[in-house]
Amino acid sequence: MPAGSSDLLHSLPASRYPGAAVQSAPLWLFAYGSLIWRPGFEYAERARGYVHGWSRRFWQGSTDHRGLPGAPGRVLTLTADAGAACWGVAYRLDPGAQESTLRHLDVREQGGYERHSVEFQCVDGSRRGSWPALMYVAAPGNPDYLGPARLDEIARQVSRASGPSGSNLEYVLELHAMLAALGMEDPHVADLAALLCASTAPAIQPDGGRAQPQPDAQPRRRAL
């Protein structure tokens, strides 16, 4: 999912894709992309886990965050995959800021994403269980959808793209580092990161600027 600066977010209109209705409290949001390493909102609790039937893919174009019109970046969406499980984190939204957080996310994810309801499977230390959550997915047919491509083609596009929120390269490497730190390495993300590191090795410092592991399910009161 593309992340945006606060100035950009406040200047954009509301989401074109309203999607699923808001659930009753407590409201959880499942994150599988940049929301893992750069949530940008306050939350009351975080839990690790997965959702059944979805796979992460760099099949969504970004012209508002990690690319530009005419030179889109590639960011993550989920594709239906009956035998798969997509690992990520779920955030329990701060009840006092729930509505404003969702408005913020609708703007951040407006480049083709829509809300979906999903069942989150919590696997966080000794904590187990499942509960409903919202997630943002960019489906085929949205204006910025790019679809499948060979991994080397995706890597070339990522290495060249940049937008108001930063480089497409940063998006991939920060996510890969955080997934690895959380013990959730994804082959699609890891293989793409390896290609990018091999092609840009002189410019990348080992672990430079990458996210560090965070304690499981720790409350965070300050927006990033």
Coordinates of C-alpha atoms in Angstrom, one line a residue:
M1 CA 0.0 0.0 0.0
P2 CA 1.4 3.4 -0.9
A3 CA 2.3 5.8 1.9
G4 CA 1.9 9.5 1.6
S5 CA 3.1 12.7 3.3
S6 CA 0.6 14.4 5.5
D7 CA 0.6 17.5 3.3
L8 CA -0.3 15.4 0.3
L9 CA -2.9 13.5 2.1
H10 CA -4.7 16.6 3.4
S11 CA -4.8 18.0 -0.2
L12 CA -6.4 15.0 -1.9
P13 CA -10.2 14.4 -2.3
A14 CA -12.1 11.6 -0.7
S15 CA -11.7 8.0 -1.9
R16 CA -13.4 7.0 -5.1
Y17 CA -13.8 3.5 -3.8
P18 CA -15.8 3.5 -0.6
G19 CA -16.0 -0.4 -0.4
A20 CA -16.9 -2.2 2.8
A21 CA -18.9 -0.5 5.5
V22 CA -17.3 0.5 8.8
Q23 CA -17.6 -2.2 11.4
S24 CA -18.7 -1.7 15.0
A25 CA -16.0 -1.3 17.6
P26 CA -13.4 -2.6 18.2
L27 CA -12.3 -1.9 14.6
W28 CA -9.2 -3.7 13.3
L29 CA -7.3 -2.9 10.1
F30 CA -5.2 -5.6 8.4
A31 CA -2.0 -4.3 6.9
Y32 CA 0.1 -6.1 4.3
G33 CA 2.2 -3.4 2.6
S34 CA 3.5 0.0 3.6
L35 CA 1.0 0.2 6.5
I36 CA 3.2 -2.4 8.2
W37 CA 6.3 -0.2 8.3
R38 CA 4.8 3.3 8.0
P39 CA 1.2 3.2 9.4
G40 CA 1.0 7.0 9.8
F41 CA -1.9 6.9 12.2
E42 CA -2.5 6.2 15.9
Y43 CA -3.6 2.8 17.0
A44 CA -4.4 1.1 20.3
E45 CA -2.9 -2.3 19.7
R46 CA -1.0 -4.3 17.1
A47 CA -1.2 -8.1 16.5
R48 CA 0.7 -10.4 14.1
G49 CA -1.2 -12.9 11.9
Y50 CA -2.6 -13.6 8.5
V51 CA -5.6 -13.8 6.2
H52 CA -6.6 -16.9 4.2
G53 CA -7.0 -16.9 0.5
W54 CA -4.9 -13.9 -0.6
S55 CA -1.4 -13.4 -2.0
R56 CA 0.7 -10.3 -2.1
R57 CA 1.7 -9.0 -5.5
F58 CA 3.3 -5.9 -7.0
W59 CA 0.6 -5.5 -9.6
Q60 CA -0.8 -2.1 -8.7
G61 CA 0.4 1.1 -10.3
S62 CA 1.2 4.1 -8.2
T63 CA 1.0 7.6 -9.8
D64 CA 0.3 9.5 -6.6
H65 CA 2.8 8.1 -4.1
R66 CA 5.7 6.0 -5.5
G67 CA 5.4 7.1 -9.1
L68 CA 4.0 9.8 -11.4
P69 CA 1.4 10.0 -14.1
G70 CA 3.1 8.5 -17.2
A71 CA 5.8 6.9 -15.0
P72 CA 4.0 4.8 -12.4
G73 CA 5.7 2.8 -9.7
R74 CA 4.6 -0.6 -8.7
V75 CA 3.1 -1.2 -5.2
L76 CA 1.3 -4.0 -3.5
T77 CA -2.2 -5.3 -3.8
L78 CA -3.7 -8.7 -2.9
T79 CA -4.9 -11.2 -5.4
A80 CA -7.3 -14.0 -4.6
D81 CA -5.5 -17.3 -4.1
A82 CA -7.5 -20.1 -2.5
G83 CA -4.5 -22.0 -1.1
A84 CA -2.5 -19.1 0.2
A85 CA -2.1 -17.1 3.4
C86 CA -0.9 -13.5 3.5
W87 CA 0.9 -12.6 6.7
G88 CA 0.9 -9.1 8.1
V89 CA -0.2 -7.1 11.1
A90 CA -3.6 -6.0 12.3
Y91 CA -4.1 -2.7 14.1
R92 CA -6.9 -2.0 16.5
L93 CA -7.8 1.6 15.8
D94 CA -7.9 4.1 18.6
P95 CA -11.7 4.4 19.3
G96 CA -11.4 8.1 19.8
A97 CA -9.8 8.6 16.4
Q98 CA -11.5 5.8 14.4
E99 CA -13.5 7.9 12.0
S100 CA -10.7 10.4 11.3
T101 CA -8.3 7.5 10.8
L102 CA -10.6 5.9 8.2
R103 CA -11.0 9.2 6.4
H104 CA -7.2 9.5 6.3
L105 CA -6.8 6.0 5.0
D106 CA -9.5 6.4 2.3
V107 CA -7.4 9.3 1.0
R108 CA -4.1 7.6 1.3
E109 CA -5.4 4.5 -0.5
Q110 CA -7.5 6.3 -3.1
G111 CA -5.3 5.3 -6.0
G112 CA -7.4 2.3 -6.9
Y113 CA -7.9 0.7 -3.5
E114 CA -11.2 -0.2 -1.9
R115 CA -12.2 -1.5 1.6
H116 CA -12.8 -5.2 2.0
S117 CA -14.0 -7.2 5.0
V118 CA -11.8 -10.1 6.0
E119 CA -11.3 -12.6 8.8
F120 CA -8.0 -12.0 10.5
Q121 CA -6.2 -15.0 12.1
C122 CA -4.1 -13.8 15.0
V123 CA -0.9 -15.7 15.7
D124 CA 1.1 -13.5 18.1
G125 CA 3.2 -15.3 20.7
S126 CA 0.8 -17.2 22.9
R127 CA -2.2 -15.2 21.6
R128 CA -4.5 -17.0 19.2
G129 CA -7.9 -16.3 17.7
S130 CA -9.7 -14.7 14.8
W131 CA -11.9 -11.7 14.3
P132 CA -13.2 -9.4 11.5
A133 CA -11.0 -6.7 10.1
L134 CA -10.9 -4.2 7.2
M135 CA -8.2 -4.2 4.5
Y136 CA -7.6 -2.1 1.4
V137 CA -7.3 -4.0 -1.9
A138 CA -6.8 -2.7 -5.5
A139 CA -8.7 -5.0 -7.8
P140 CA -8.3 -5.6 -11.5
G141 CA -10.2 -2.9 -13.5
N142 CA -9.2 0.0 -11.3
P143 CA -7.6 2.9 -13.3
D144 CA -4.1 2.2 -12.0
Y145 CA -4.0 -1.5 -12.2
L146 CA -1.0 -2.9 -14.0
G147 CA -1.3 -6.6 -13.5
P148 CA 1.2 -9.5 -13.7
A149 CA 4.7 -9.1 -15.2
R150 CA 8.0 -10.9 -15.0
L151 CA 9.9 -10.2 -11.8
D152 CA 12.8 -8.6 -13.7
E153 CA 10.4 -6.3 -15.5
I154 CA 8.9 -5.3 -12.1
A155 CA 12.4 -4.7 -10.7
R156 CA 13.3 -2.4 -13.6
Q157 CA 10.2 -0.4 -13.2
V158 CA 10.6 -0.1 -9.4
S159 CA 14.3 0.9 -9.7
R160 CA 13.3 3.9 -11.9
A161 CA 10.1 5.1 -10.2
S162 CA 9.7 7.8 -7.6
G163 CA 6.9 10.0 -6.5
P164 CA 5.7 12.5 -3.8
S165 CA 6.1 9.9 -1.1
G166 CA 9.6 8.8 -2.1
S167 CA 11.2 6.2 -4.3
N168 CA 9.6 2.9 -5.3
L169 CA 12.9 1.2 -4.2
E170 CA 12.5 2.4 -0.7
Y171 CA 8.9 1.0 -0.6
V172 CA 10.1 -2.5 -1.5
L173 CA 13.2 -2.6 0.7
E174 CA 11.6 -1.2 3.8
L175 CA 8.7 -3.7 3.5
H176 CA 11.1 -6.6 2.9
A177 CA 13.2 -5.6 6.0
M178 CA 10.1 -5.3 8.2
L179 CA 8.6 -8.6 7.1
A180 CA 11.9 -10.3 7.8
A181 CA 12.2 -8.7 11.2
L182 CA 8.7 -9.9 12.0
G183 CA 9.4 -13.4 10.8
M184 CA 7.0 -13.1 7.8
E185 CA 9.2 -13.3 4.8
D186 CA 7.2 -13.4 1.6
P187 CA 8.9 -15.0 -1.5
H188 CA 7.4 -12.5 -4.0
V189 CA 8.7 -9.6 -1.9
A190 CA 12.0 -11.3 -1.0
D191 CA 12.8 -12.2 -4.6
L192 CA 12.1 -8.7 -5.8
A193 CA 14.2 -7.2 -3.1
A194 CA 17.1 -9.5 -4.0
L195 CA 16.9 -8.4 -7.7
L196 CA 16.9 -4.8 -6.7
C197 CA 19.8 -5.1 -4.3
A198 CA 21.8 -7.0 -6.9
S199 CA 21.2 -4.3 -9.5
T200 CA 21.8 -1.3 -7.2
A201 CA 24.3 -2.8 -4.7
P202 CA 26.8 0.2 -4.7
A203 CA 24.0 2.5 -3.6
I204 CA 22.6 0.4 -0.8
Q205 CA 24.2 0.2 2.6
P206 CA 23.6 -3.0 4.6
D207 CA 20.6 -2.4 6.8
G208 CA 20.9 1.4 6.2
G209 CA 17.7 3.1 7.1
R210 CA 15.7 -0.1 7.5
A211 CA 13.2 -0.7 10.2
Q212 CA 14.2 -2.6 13.3
P213 CA 12.1 -5.4 15.0
Q214 CA 9.4 -4.1 17.2
P215 CA 7.9 -5.8 20.3
D216 CA 4.8 -7.9 19.6
A217 CA 1.4 -6.2 20.0
Q218 CA 2.7 -3.1 21.7
P219 CA 0.4 -0.1 21.8
R220 CA 1.5 3.0 19.9
R221 CA 0.1 6.3 20.9
R222 CA 2.1 8.6 18.6
A223 CA 1.4 8.8 14.9
L224 CA 4.4 8.1 12.8

